[in-house]
Coordinates of C-alpha atoms and ligand atoms in Angstrom, one line a residue:
M1 CA 0.0 0.0 0.0
S2 CA 3.0 2.3 0.1
I3 CA 3.8 4.5 -2.8
Y4 CA 7.5 4.8 -3.6
K5 CA 8.5 8.1 -5.3
K6 CA 11.9 9.2 -6.3
G7 CA 12.7 12.4 -4.4
L8 CA 15.6 14.7 -5.1
G9 CA 18.4 12.3 -4.1
A10 CA 16.2 10.8 -1.4
L11 CA 13.7 8.0 -1.5
I12 CA 10.3 9.0 -0.4
I13 CA 7.7 6.6 0.8
T14 CA 4.2 7.8 1.8
T15 CA 1.8 5.7 3.7
A16 CA -1.1 8.1 2.9
A17 CA -4.4 6.4 2.0
V18 CA -4.4 4.9 -1.4
S19 CA -7.5 6.0 -3.3
A20 CA -8.9 2.5 -3.8
Q21 CA -9.1 2.0 0.0
P22 CA -12.5 2.5 1.7
A23 CA -12.5 5.6 3.8
A24 CA -12.6 3.7 7.1
A25 CA -9.3 2.0 6.3
A26 CA -7.6 5.2 5.3
T27 CA -4.2 5.5 7.0
P28 CA -3.4 9.0 8.2
G29 CA -0.3 10.1 6.4
L30 CA 3.3 9.9 7.1
Q31 CA 6.0 10.7 4.7
V32 CA 9.2 8.7 5.0
E33 CA 12.3 10.0 3.3
I34 CA 15.3 7.7 3.2
L35 CA 18.2 10.3 3.2
G36 CA 21.1 8.0 3.5
V37 CA 22.2 4.5 4.5
N38 CA 21.5 5.3 8.1
N39 CA 19.3 8.4 8.2
T40 CA 15.6 8.7 7.5
L41 CA 13.1 11.5 8.1
V42 CA 9.6 10.8 9.0
R43 CA 7.2 13.7 8.6
V44 CA 3.7 13.6 10.0
T45 CA 1.3 14.8 7.3
E46 CA -2.0 14.1 8.9
P47 CA -3.1 14.4 12.6
G48 CA -3.6 11.3 14.8
K49 CA -3.1 10.1 18.4
Y50 CA 0.0 8.0 17.9
I51 CA 2.8 7.0 15.6
L52 CA 3.0 3.2 15.8
L53 CA 6.7 2.4 15.8
P54 CA 7.5 -1.2 14.6
V55 CA 10.0 -3.0 16.8
Q56 CA 12.3 -6.0 16.2
E57 CA 13.8 -7.0 19.5
S58 CA 17.0 -8.5 18.1
N59 CA 17.9 -5.3 16.2
E60 CA 20.0 -2.5 17.4
D61 CA 18.5 0.7 18.8
A62 CA 17.9 3.5 16.3
R63 CA 18.1 7.0 17.7
I64 CA 15.0 9.0 17.0
N65 CA 15.1 12.8 17.5
V66 CA 11.6 14.1 17.7
L67 CA 11.4 17.6 16.2
V68 CA 8.4 19.7 17.0
D69 CA 8.4 22.9 15.0
G70 CA 12.0 22.3 14.2
K71 CA 13.2 21.9 17.8
V72 CA 14.4 18.7 19.4
E73 CA 11.5 17.8 21.8
K74 CA 12.9 14.4 22.9
T75 CA 15.2 11.6 21.8
L76 CA 14.0 8.0 21.8
N77 CA 16.0 4.8 21.4
V78 CA 13.9 2.3 19.6
R79 CA 14.9 -1.1 18.0
L80 CA 13.1 -0.3 14.8
A81 CA 12.4 -3.4 12.8
K82 CA 14.8 -4.4 10.0
S83 CA 13.7 -7.9 8.7
K84 CA 10.5 -8.5 10.7
V85 CA 8.1 -6.7 13.1
D86 CA 7.8 -8.3 16.5
Y87 CA 5.3 -5.7 17.8
T88 CA 4.7 -2.0 17.7
V89 CA 4.9 0.7 20.3
P90 CA 3.0 3.9 20.3
F91 CA 4.6 7.4 20.3
N92 CA 2.0 9.9 21.5
I93 CA 1.7 12.8 19.0
E94 CA -1.6 14.1 20.1
R95 CA 0.2 16.4 22.6
Y96 CA 1.8 18.2 19.6
K97 CA -1.5 18.7 17.7
G98 CA -1.3 21.7 15.4
H99 CA 2.5 21.6 15.3
N100 CA 4.9 20.4 12.7
I101 CA 6.3 16.9 13.7
V102 CA 9.3 15.3 12.2
L103 CA 11.2 12.3 13.3
S104 CA 14.9 12.2 12.4
V105 CA 15.9 8.6 12.6
I106 CA 19.5 7.5 12.8
T107 CA 20.2 3.8 12.5
K108 CA 23.4 1.9 12.9
Q109 CA 23.0 -0.8 10.3
D110 CA 25.6 -2.1 7.9
R111 CA 24.3 -1.5 4.4
A112 CA 25.7 -1.0 1.0
S113 CA 23.1 1.5 -0.4
V114 CA 20.2 3.8 0.4
R115 CA 18.0 1.3 -1.5
E116 CA 18.8 -1.3 1.0
A117 CA 17.7 1.0 3.8
K118 CA 14.3 1.4 2.3
D119 CA 13.6 -2.3 2.6
D120 CA 13.7 -2.2 6.4
A121 CA 10.5 -3.7 7.7
C122 CA 9.7 -0.7 9.8
W123 CA 9.1 1.6 6.8
S124 CA 6.1 -0.4 5.5
A125 CA 4.6 -0.9 9.0
I126 CA 5.1 2.5 10.6
A127 CA 1.7 4.3 10.8
V128 CA -0.3 7.0 12.4
A129 CA -3.2 5.6 14.4
D130 CA -5.9 6.7 16.8
T131 CA -5.7 3.6 18.9
F132 CA -3.1 1.3 20.3
D133 CA -4.2 -2.2 21.4
T134 CA -3.1 -3.1 24.9
T135 CA -5.5 -6.0 25.3
N136 CA -4.0 -8.5 27.7
R137 CA -3.8 -11.6 25.5
E138 CA -0.3 -12.9 26.0
K139 CA -0.3 -16.4 27.6
F140 CA 2.1 -15.4 30.3
R141 CA 0.7 -12.1 31.1
P142 CA -0.4 -12.2 34.8
A143 CA -4.1 -12.2 35.6
Y144 CA -3.8 -10.5 39.0
H145 CA -0.4 -9.0 39.3
H146 CA 0.5 -5.5 38.2
T147 CA 2.2 -5.2 34.8
P148 CA 2.7 -2.2 32.6
L149 CA 0.2 -1.9 29.8
Y150 CA 3.0 -2.7 27.4
G151 CA 6.8 -2.3 27.3
W152 CA 9.6 -3.0 29.7
M153 CA 9.3 -2.5 33.5
N154 CA 11.8 -2.8 36.3
D155 CA 11.9 -1.3 39.8
P156 CA 8.8 0.1 41.5
N157 CA 9.3 3.8 42.1
G158 CA 7.6 6.8 43.7
M159 CA 5.2 4.7 45.8
V160 CA 3.0 6.9 47.9
Y161 CA -0.5 6.7 49.4
K162 CA -2.6 9.8 49.3
D163 CA -6.3 10.4 49.8
G164 CA -7.3 6.8 49.5
V165 CA -5.2 6.1 46.4
W166 CA -2.0 4.0 46.1
H167 CA 0.3 5.5 43.6
L168 CA 2.7 3.0 42.0
C169 CA 5.3 4.4 39.6
Y170 CA 7.8 2.2 37.9
Q171 CA 10.9 2.1 35.7
W172 CA 9.4 2.0 32.3
N173 CA 10.5 1.8 28.7
P174 CA 7.4 3.0 26.7
Y175 CA 9.2 2.2 23.4
G176 CA 10.1 -1.4 23.7
S177 CA 10.2 -4.5 25.9
K178 CA 13.9 -4.3 26.8
W179 CA 15.6 -1.9 29.2
Q180 CA 15.9 1.6 27.5
N181 CA 14.5 5.1 27.6
L182 CA 14.0 4.8 31.4
S183 CA 11.0 6.9 32.4
W184 CA 8.5 6.7 35.3
G185 CA 5.2 5.0 34.3
Q186 CA 2.4 5.2 36.8
S187 CA -0.6 3.1 37.9
T188 CA -3.0 3.9 40.7
S189 CA -5.3 1.7 42.8
R190 CA -7.7 2.0 45.6
D191 CA -7.3 -1.6 46.7
L192 CA -3.8 -2.6 45.6
I193 CA -5.3 -5.2 43.3
H194 CA -7.0 -3.3 40.5
W195 CA -4.7 -0.9 38.8
D196 CA -5.5 2.0 36.5
H197 CA -2.7 2.7 34.1
Q198 CA -1.7 6.1 32.9
S199 CA -0.9 5.8 29.2
D200 CA 1.9 8.3 29.2
A201 CA 5.1 8.4 31.3
V202 CA 4.9 10.8 34.3
L203 CA 8.6 11.6 34.2
E204 CA 10.6 11.3 30.9
P205 CA 14.3 11.5 30.1
D206 CA 15.4 15.1 29.9
G207 CA 18.7 16.9 29.4
L208 CA 20.0 15.5 32.6
G209 CA 19.5 11.9 31.6
M210 CA 17.1 9.0 31.9
I211 CA 14.8 8.9 35.0
F212 CA 16.1 6.2 37.2
S213 CA 14.6 4.9 40.5
G214 CA 13.5 7.1 43.3
S215 CA 10.7 7.7 45.9
S216 CA 7.8 10.0 46.5
A217 CA 6.3 11.3 49.8
I218 CA 3.8 13.8 51.1
D219 CA 5.5 17.1 52.2
P220 CA 3.4 17.6 55.4
T221 CA 4.7 21.2 56.1
G222 CA 5.2 22.4 52.6
S223 CA 8.9 22.5 53.3
A224 CA 10.0 22.3 49.6
G225 CA 7.8 25.3 48.5
F226 CA 5.2 23.3 46.6
G227 CA 2.5 23.7 49.2
K228 CA 1.5 21.9 52.4
D229 CA 0.8 18.2 51.7
A230 CA 2.2 18.4 48.1
V231 CA 3.5 15.1 46.7
V232 CA 7.2 15.4 46.0
A233 CA 9.6 13.0 44.4
L234 CA 13.3 12.5 44.3
Y235 CA 14.9 10.4 41.5
T236 CA 18.2 9.8 39.9
S237 CA 19.0 11.5 36.6
A238 CA 21.3 9.1 34.8
D239 CA 23.5 9.9 31.9
A240 CA 27.3 10.0 32.1
S241 CA 26.8 10.6 35.8
Q242 CA 24.1 9.7 38.3
I243 CA 22.8 12.8 40.1
Q244 CA 19.7 13.4 42.2
S245 CA 16.7 15.4 41.0
L246 CA 13.5 16.7 42.6
A247 CA 10.0 16.8 41.1
S248 CA 6.7 18.0 42.5
S249 CA 3.2 16.9 41.7
P250 CA 0.6 19.6 41.0
D251 CA -2.3 17.1 41.4
G252 CA -1.7 15.0 44.5
G253 CA 0.6 12.4 42.8
Y254 CA -0.9 11.8 39.4
T255 CA 1.6 13.9 37.4
Y256 CA 5.0 15.3 38.1
T257 CA 6.9 18.5 37.2
P258 CA 10.7 18.4 37.4
Y259 CA 12.1 21.2 39.6
P260 CA 13.8 23.8 37.4
G261 CA 16.8 24.0 39.7
N262 CA 17.8 20.3 39.2
P263 CA 20.0 18.5 40.1
V264 CA 19.6 19.0 43.9
L265 CA 22.4 16.6 45.0
T266 CA 25.5 15.6 43.2
L267 CA 28.4 13.3 44.1
S268 CA 31.4 12.4 42.0
S269 CA 30.8 8.7 42.5
E270 CA 27.9 6.5 41.4
A271 CA 25.0 7.0 43.8
R272 CA 21.3 6.4 43.0
D273 CA 17.8 5.5 44.0
P274 CA 17.1 8.2 46.6
N275 CA 14.5 7.2 49.2
M276 CA 13.3 9.9 51.6
F277 CA 10.9 10.4 54.5
W278 CA 9.9 13.4 56.6
D279 CA 11.4 13.2 60.1
A280 CA 8.8 15.1 62.1
K281 CA 10.8 15.0 65.3
N282 CA 13.7 17.0 63.7
N283 CA 11.6 18.9 61.2
R284 CA 13.7 17.8 58.2
W285 CA 13.9 15.2 55.5
V286 CA 16.1 12.1 55.8
L287 CA 17.4 10.6 52.6
T288 CA 19.0 7.2 52.0
L289 CA 21.0 7.0 48.8
A290 CA 22.7 3.8 47.5
H291 CA 26.4 4.4 47.0
A292 CA 26.2 1.6 44.5
I293 CA 29.8 0.6 43.7
D294 CA 31.1 1.4 47.1
R295 CA 28.5 -1.0 48.4
E296 CA 27.2 1.1 51.2
M297 CA 24.2 3.4 51.9
L298 CA 24.6 7.2 52.5
F299 CA 22.3 9.2 54.8
F300 CA 21.6 12.8 54.1
T301 CA 19.3 15.4 55.8
S302 CA 17.6 18.5 54.3
P303 CA 15.2 21.2 55.5
D304 CA 13.7 21.6 52.0
L305 CA 14.7 18.7 49.7
K306 CA 17.0 21.1 47.8
T307 CA 20.0 21.5 50.1
W308 CA 21.5 18.3 51.5
T309 CA 23.9 17.5 54.3
L310 CA 25.7 14.1 54.4
E311 CA 25.2 12.7 57.9
S312 CA 26.6 9.2 57.8
N313 CA 27.2 6.1 55.8
F314 CA 26.5 2.5 56.6
G315 CA 27.3 -0.9 55.3
K316 CA 30.9 -1.0 54.0
G317 CA 32.0 -4.7 54.3
L318 CA 28.7 -5.8 55.9
G319 CA 26.0 -8.2 54.7
A320 CA 26.1 -9.5 51.2
Q321 CA 28.7 -7.5 49.2
D322 CA 29.0 -9.5 45.9
G323 CA 27.2 -6.8 43.8
V324 CA 26.2 -3.2 43.7
W325 CA 23.9 -1.8 46.4
E326 CA 20.7 -0.3 45.0
C327 CA 17.2 0.8 45.9
P328 CA 17.4 1.4 49.7
D329 CA 14.5 2.0 52.1
L330 CA 14.6 2.8 55.8
F331 CA 11.6 2.5 58.1
E332 CA 10.6 1.7 61.7
L333 CA 8.6 -1.5 62.5
E334 CA 7.0 -2.9 65.6
V335 CA 8.4 -6.2 66.9
D336 CA 5.4 -8.7 67.0
G337 CA 4.3 -9.3 70.5
E338 CA 7.2 -7.4 72.2
G339 CA 5.8 -3.8 72.3
T340 CA 9.1 -2.4 71.0
K341 CA 10.2 -0.9 67.7
K342 CA 13.3 -1.4 65.5
W343 CA 14.5 0.1 62.3
V344 CA 14.9 -1.8 59.1
L345 CA 17.2 -0.9 56.2
L346 CA 16.4 -2.5 52.9
C347 CA 19.3 -2.9 50.6
N348 CA 18.8 -4.4 47.2
I349 CA 21.8 -6.0 45.7
N350 CA 22.7 -7.1 42.2
P351 CA 24.3 -9.6 41.6
G352 CA 25.1 -11.4 44.9
G353 CA 21.7 -12.8 45.8
P354 CA 21.5 -16.2 47.5
F355 CA 20.6 -18.0 44.3
G356 CA 22.5 -15.8 41.8
G357 CA 21.6 -12.4 40.4
S358 CA 19.5 -9.8 42.2
A359 CA 17.8 -10.0 45.6
T360 CA 16.7 -8.0 48.6
Q361 CA 18.8 -8.1 51.8
Y362 CA 17.9 -6.1 54.9
F363 CA 19.5 -5.0 58.2
V364 CA 17.7 -4.7 61.5
G365 CA 19.0 -2.0 63.9
D366 CA 18.4 1.5 65.2
F367 CA 18.3 4.9 63.5
D368 CA 18.8 8.1 65.6
G369 CA 18.0 10.6 62.9
N370 CA 21.6 10.8 61.6
K371 CA 23.0 7.3 61.8
F372 CA 21.9 3.7 61.3
T373 CA 23.4 1.2 63.8
V374 CA 23.0 -2.5 63.0
D375 CA 22.2 -5.2 65.5
T376 CA 25.0 -7.7 65.8
L377 CA 25.2 -11.3 67.0
A378 CA 26.8 -12.1 70.4
D379 CA 30.2 -12.5 68.6
G380 CA 29.9 -9.0 67.1
T381 CA 29.2 -10.2 63.5
V382 CA 26.4 -8.9 61.4
P383 CA 24.1 -11.7 59.9
T384 CA 23.0 -11.5 56.3
K385 CA 19.2 -11.5 56.0
W386 CA 17.1 -12.0 52.9
M387 CA 13.6 -10.8 52.5
D388 CA 12.5 -13.5 50.0
Y389 CA 14.0 -16.8 49.2
G390 CA 13.0 -17.0 45.5
K391 CA 14.9 -15.8 42.5
D392 CA 12.4 -13.2 41.4
H393 CA 12.0 -10.5 44.1
Y394 CA 14.0 -7.3 43.6
A395 CA 14.1 -3.6 44.1
T396 CA 11.5 -4.0 46.8
V397 CA 10.6 -0.7 48.6
S398 CA 7.6 0.5 50.6
F399 CA 4.8 3.0 50.1
S400 CA 5.3 6.3 51.9
D401 CA 2.5 7.6 54.0
A402 CA 0.5 4.3 54.1
P403 CA -2.6 4.4 56.3
D404 CA -3.1 2.7 59.7
N405 CA 0.6 2.5 60.4
R406 CA 1.1 0.0 57.7
R407 CA 4.3 -0.7 56.0
T408 CA 3.4 -2.1 52.6
V409 CA 6.0 -3.1 50.1
I410 CA 6.0 -4.2 46.4
G411 CA 8.9 -5.7 44.5
W412 CA 9.9 -6.2 40.9
M413 CA 9.1 -9.9 40.1
S414 CA 12.2 -10.7 38.0
N415 CA 15.9 -11.0 38.2
W416 CA 18.5 -9.0 36.3
Q417 CA 20.1 -12.3 35.1
Y418 CA 17.3 -13.0 32.6
A419 CA 14.6 -10.3 32.9
A420 CA 15.2 -9.2 29.3
E421 CA 14.9 -12.8 28.0
V422 CA 11.8 -14.1 29.6
P423 CA 9.3 -15.5 27.0
T424 CA 6.9 -12.6 26.8
T425 CA 6.7 -10.0 24.0
Q426 CA 4.5 -7.0 24.3
F427 CA 5.4 -6.5 28.0
R428 CA 8.2 -7.6 30.3
S429 CA 7.9 -8.0 34.0
A430 CA 5.3 -7.8 36.7
N431 CA 5.3 -6.7 40.3
T432 CA 5.0 -9.0 43.3
L433 CA 1.7 -9.0 45.2
P434 CA 1.7 -6.2 47.7
R435 CA 3.0 -7.4 51.1
D436 CA 2.7 -5.9 54.6
V437 CA 6.0 -6.3 56.6
A438 CA 6.6 -6.8 60.3
L439 CA 9.3 -8.0 62.6
F440 CA 9.3 -11.3 64.6
R441 CA 11.7 -13.0 66.8
A442 CA 12.7 -16.5 65.6
P443 CA 13.7 -19.5 67.7
D444 CA 17.3 -18.5 67.1
G445 CA 16.7 -15.4 69.2
Q446 CA 17.1 -13.0 66.2
L447 CA 14.7 -10.5 64.7
Y448 CA 13.6 -11.2 61.1
M449 CA 11.2 -9.4 58.8
S450 CA 8.0 -11.2 57.8
S451 CA 6.1 -10.3 54.5
K452 CA 2.5 -11.3 54.4
P453 CA 0.1 -10.7 51.6
A454 CA -1.5 -7.3 52.1
P455 CA -5.0 -7.7 53.6
E456 CA -6.5 -6.5 50.2
V457 CA -5.2 -9.7 48.6
A458 CA -7.9 -11.6 50.4
G459 CA -10.3 -10.0 48.0
L460 CA -9.0 -12.1 45.2
R461 CA -10.2 -15.3 46.7
G462 CA -12.9 -17.0 44.7
K463 CA -14.7 -20.3 44.9
L464 CA -13.4 -23.1 47.0
A465 CA -12.4 -25.7 44.4
L466 CA -10.8 -28.3 46.6
N467 CA -11.1 -29.0 50.3
V468 CA -9.1 -31.9 51.8
R469 CA -9.3 -32.3 55.6
G470 CA -7.3 -34.2 58.1
T471 CA -5.6 -36.9 56.2
S472 CA -2.4 -38.9 56.7
V473 CA 0.1 -38.7 53.9
G474 CA 2.9 -41.2 53.2
K475 CA 5.0 -42.2 50.3
T476 CA 2.0 -43.0 48.1
T477 CA 1.3 -39.8 46.2
K478 CA -2.2 -38.3 46.7
T479 CA -3.3 -36.4 43.6
Y480 CA -6.0 -33.8 43.4
A481 CA -7.2 -31.7 40.5
L482 CA -6.5 -28.0 40.3
P483 CA -9.0 -25.6 38.8
T484 CA -8.0 -25.1 35.1
A485 CA -10.3 -22.2 34.3
N486 CA -8.5 -18.9 33.6
N487 CA -5.2 -20.6 32.8
G488 CA -5.0 -22.4 36.2
I489 CA -4.7 -19.3 38.3
C490 CA -5.5 -20.1 42.0
E491 CA -4.6 -19.8 45.6
I492 CA -3.5 -22.9 47.5
V493 CA -3.7 -23.1 51.3
A494 CA -2.1 -26.0 53.1
N495 CA -1.3 -26.9 56.8
F496 CA 0.8 -29.9 57.6
D497 CA 2.5 -31.5 60.6
T498 CA 5.7 -33.3 59.9
K499 CA 6.9 -34.4 63.3
K500 CA 6.8 -38.1 62.1
C501 CA 8.4 -37.8 58.7
K502 CA 11.5 -36.4 57.1
T503 CA 10.1 -34.6 54.1
F504 CA 6.8 -33.3 52.8
D505 CA 6.4 -32.7 49.1
I506 CA 3.9 -30.7 47.2
V507 CA 4.0 -31.0 43.4
L508 CA 2.1 -28.9 40.8
K509 CA 2.0 -30.7 37.5
N510 CA 0.5 -30.4 34.0
D511 CA -0.1 -33.1 31.4
A512 CA 2.9 -31.9 29.4
G513 CA 5.0 -33.4 32.3
E514 CA 6.1 -30.0 33.6
K515 CA 6.2 -29.6 37.3
V516 CA 7.1 -27.4 40.3
V517 CA 8.3 -29.3 43.3
M518 CA 8.0 -27.7 46.8
S519 CA 9.5 -29.7 49.6
Y520 CA 9.7 -29.1 53.3
D521 CA 12.7 -30.7 55.1
A522 CA 11.7 -31.4 58.7
R523 CA 15.3 -31.9 59.9
A524 CA 16.8 -28.9 58.2
H525 CA 13.7 -26.7 58.8
T526 CA 13.9 -25.5 55.2
M527 CA 11.5 -25.3 52.3
S528 CA 12.8 -25.7 48.8
F529 CA 11.3 -24.7 45.4
D530 CA 12.4 -26.6 42.3
R531 CA 11.5 -25.1 39.0
T532 CA 14.0 -26.9 36.9
Q533 CA 11.2 -28.8 35.1
S534 CA 8.5 -26.1 35.4
G535 CA 8.0 -25.4 31.7
I536 CA 10.0 -23.1 29.4
V537 CA 13.3 -22.8 31.2
D538 CA 15.9 -22.7 28.4
F539 CA 15.9 -19.0 27.6
S540 CA 18.6 -18.5 30.2
R541 CA 21.0 -20.9 31.9
D542 CA 20.4 -19.0 35.1
F543 CA 16.6 -19.7 35.1
P544 CA 16.3 -23.4 36.0
S545 CA 17.0 -23.4 39.7
V546 CA 16.2 -24.8 43.2
T547 CA 15.8 -22.1 45.8
V548 CA 15.7 -22.9 49.6
A549 CA 14.3 -20.9 52.5
P550 CA 14.8 -21.2 56.2
T551 CA 11.4 -21.7 57.8
Y552 CA 12.2 -20.1 61.2
E553 CA 10.2 -22.7 63.3
D554 CA 11.1 -25.5 65.6
N555 CA 7.9 -27.5 65.7
N556 CA 7.7 -29.0 62.2
K557 CA 4.2 -27.5 61.7
I558 CA 4.0 -25.4 58.6
S559 CA 1.2 -23.4 57.0
L560 CA 1.5 -22.4 53.4
Q561 CA -0.4 -19.9 51.2
I562 CA 0.6 -20.2 47.6
F563 CA -0.5 -17.8 44.8
V564 CA -0.3 -19.2 41.3
D565 CA -0.6 -16.8 38.5
R566 CA 0.1 -17.4 34.8
S567 CA 3.8 -17.0 35.1
S568 CA 4.6 -16.8 38.8
I569 CA 4.3 -18.6 42.1
E570 CA 4.5 -16.8 45.4
L571 CA 4.8 -19.1 48.4
F572 CA 4.1 -17.5 51.8
G573 CA 5.0 -19.7 54.8
D574 CA 3.8 -19.3 58.3
N575 CA 2.1 -16.0 57.8
G576 CA 4.9 -14.5 55.8
R577 CA 7.8 -15.6 58.0
F578 CA 9.4 -17.1 55.0
V579 CA 8.5 -16.2 51.4
M580 CA 9.6 -17.5 48.0
T581 CA 8.8 -15.7 44.8
N582 CA 9.6 -17.6 41.5
L583 CA 8.6 -17.1 37.9
V584 CA 7.5 -20.1 36.0
F585 CA 6.5 -20.4 32.3
P586 CA 4.5 -23.7 31.9
N587 CA 3.4 -24.6 28.4
K588 CA 0.1 -25.6 29.9
P589 CA -1.5 -24.6 33.2
Y590 CA -0.6 -26.9 36.1
S591 CA -3.7 -29.1 36.4
T592 CA -2.9 -31.3 39.4
I593 CA -1.5 -31.0 42.9
E594 CA 0.2 -34.0 44.4
V595 CA 1.2 -34.5 48.0
S596 CA 3.5 -37.1 49.6
A597 CA 5.8 -37.6 52.5
R598 CA 9.1 -39.4 52.7
G599 CA 10.8 -41.0 55.8
G600 CA 7.5 -41.5 57.6
K601 CA 4.0 -40.1 57.6
A602 CA 2.9 -36.5 57.6
R603 CA -0.4 -35.2 58.8
L604 CA -2.1 -33.0 56.2
E605 CA -4.4 -30.9 58.4
N606 CA -6.0 -29.3 55.4
L607 CA -5.5 -28.5 51.8
K608 CA -7.7 -25.9 50.2
V609 CA -7.6 -24.5 46.7
Y610 CA -9.5 -21.4 45.7
S611 CA -10.1 -20.0 42.3
I612 CA -9.2 -16.4 41.8
K613 CA -11.9 -13.8 41.2
Ligands
LIG701 C1 17.8 -1.5 40.1 C2 18.3 -0.4 39.2 C3 18.5 0.9 39.9 C4 18.4 2.0 38.9 C5 17.4 1.3 37.9 C6 17.6 1.7 36.5 O1 17.2 -2.5 39.4 O2 19.6 -0.7 38.6 O3 19.6 1.0 40.7 O4 17.9 3.2 39.4 O5 17.5 -0.1 38.1 O6 16.6 1.2 35.7

C-alpha cells in the first residue's frame, strides 16, 4: 500500500491512504524520506493520536530525534524493525497537535546503499493511528499482578499513598520490551489489586538523563515550597553521571513536574535511587542513597529537599557484598508481641543474591535521625538476612504515608540475570503481590522481617475448588485436580505437621510433564522450590533453579499460602515468616497438585484450593 516516489536524491515513501481503499481503512499520512544508508526523516502529514513504531527486538537501537516545529523535543532509542516486526509501540503525538512533527531517525546498520535501507520492515509498517491495542492476550501475562500496559518495566518507584489512592510508579520503557528510555510510568489503585494505568510516562528523560529509580512522599509542612501536603519525588537523573533530581506533583501524585533547579544533589561517584521520609521530630527530611559501587548506603538530611547534608554512611563490608547496592529503604517497624520498635534498612543487591543475580537483603537496627546502627550477634558479627528466598524478588521498597501505620512493600518480580529474555513479548515483568511487613523473633533469638500478603489480597479469593481435611500422607502420592479455568490461576492453602516424617512434598504438574516441586525438610527446617522442570526454562542458563528458604520454626508444623498466576508462584510460609517468589513459564497450566511424604507419615491438616476472582 506504500507508494515509492523518487525524491531529489532521497527515496520518499508515503503511507497516505491509497484512493482505492475504503474511507474507514484510510491511514493518516506519514512521509518517509530515506536520506542515506543510516538516516531517515519521517514527517507527520495528517493528525492522529500515535505514531506506531514497529520494533524488532533483536535489532540494534535506532536513535529518533523528535522535532516539534524544528526543535528537538525528545530523543528515543527504539529497536526499529529491520527484517521482521515483533510488535509496535505507540509514540503519542496528540500532545503536539497543530505543530509540525518530524522524526529524524539515525540507525546503525551495515548496508551498501540507500535502496537497502528502504527495505527495512519498519518503513512499511510505521503508521499513524488513533488507537493502540493493549489488550491482555499474552499467555504469560499475569491475571492479577500489576504489569505495565506494554513495554519493559523494572523497579517500583515513587510509591505513595494519598487520599485513598495507592500511587505506584515504575521504571518503564514506553518504546520497547527491553531496558531503555527509562521513564516513570504510573498506575494507581484504591485496593492494591485493580490498577488504572496512565498511558503516558509521568517523568521522561530530559537533558540531565534518563529517569532512574526514586521515591515519593507527602510534604506535610510544605517545606519544599510546593505547598502543604504536596506530593514530592526524588529520583536519579542518569546519563554519564548519576545525580539526584527533585519533582513536585501539581495534582496529588498523578503527574510530576521536574524542579527547574535540578539537580539537587551531586556526588562524583555512582549514587542512586534516593529514598526519603519526613522526620517530624527533627523537622527535616532524611534521605537514604545507594552508594552503588562502594556497596554502602549514605544518609543525608535536608530542611527543604533542595540542600542536603551528608550525615553518615552504613554498610561497608557488611552483609552481602557481591554486587552493587541499590534501591534502599529505611523505616521503623514494631516487633510482633514485644511492644518495641526497631529500624529496618532494605538494601537491594545485584548480583550477589542467595541464588544468583539480584535479591533484597535487609539489616535490623536503630536509627537516631543521623546514623543507622545495625544489631550484631553475640560474637559481634552482622548476619546477612534476605527478604525473600526465591529468585524473582528485587528492588523492593515501601509505600510512603500508608494508612493505619502499615508498611506495605512491592517488589519487581524478576531477576537481572534474565529479565530481558523471559518468554513474553509486548510487556516484560510484573510486580509481586503487595505485602505488609513486620518484625518477629525467631527460635534462634534474632529478629527477622515477615512479609504477608497485604489484607487486600484476600479480596482475590474466589470459589473453594478443593477441600481436603485431616488426612495422613505417606510415600504413596495423593493427587488432586486444580481448577483449570482462567489458565489455572489459583490460591492454595495447606497446613501440615511433619513431626513423624523427614520430608513433605507438594508438586504442581501439568499433562505436558512439567512440574514445580516444593519440599519441606523437617530436619533442616527448610522449604525448597524446584522449577528446573517447570515449563520453558531454556531462555537463560540462570533460570532453571532450586531455591531454599529457612522456615524459622522449631515445631515442624507449617502453613502455606501459595499464589499461582500465569507465570509466577509466590509461596508465603507461616504467615509470611518465609517467602519464596519464583517465575514459571509452563506450556500448559498446572492441572494437578500431588502431596506425599518421605521418611514416615505426615499429617495434612487441610489442603484448600481457591479460584481467583
Ligand atoms: C535497580 C536499578 C536501579 C536503577 C534502575 C535503572 O534495578 O539498577 O539502581 O535506578 O534499576 O533502571
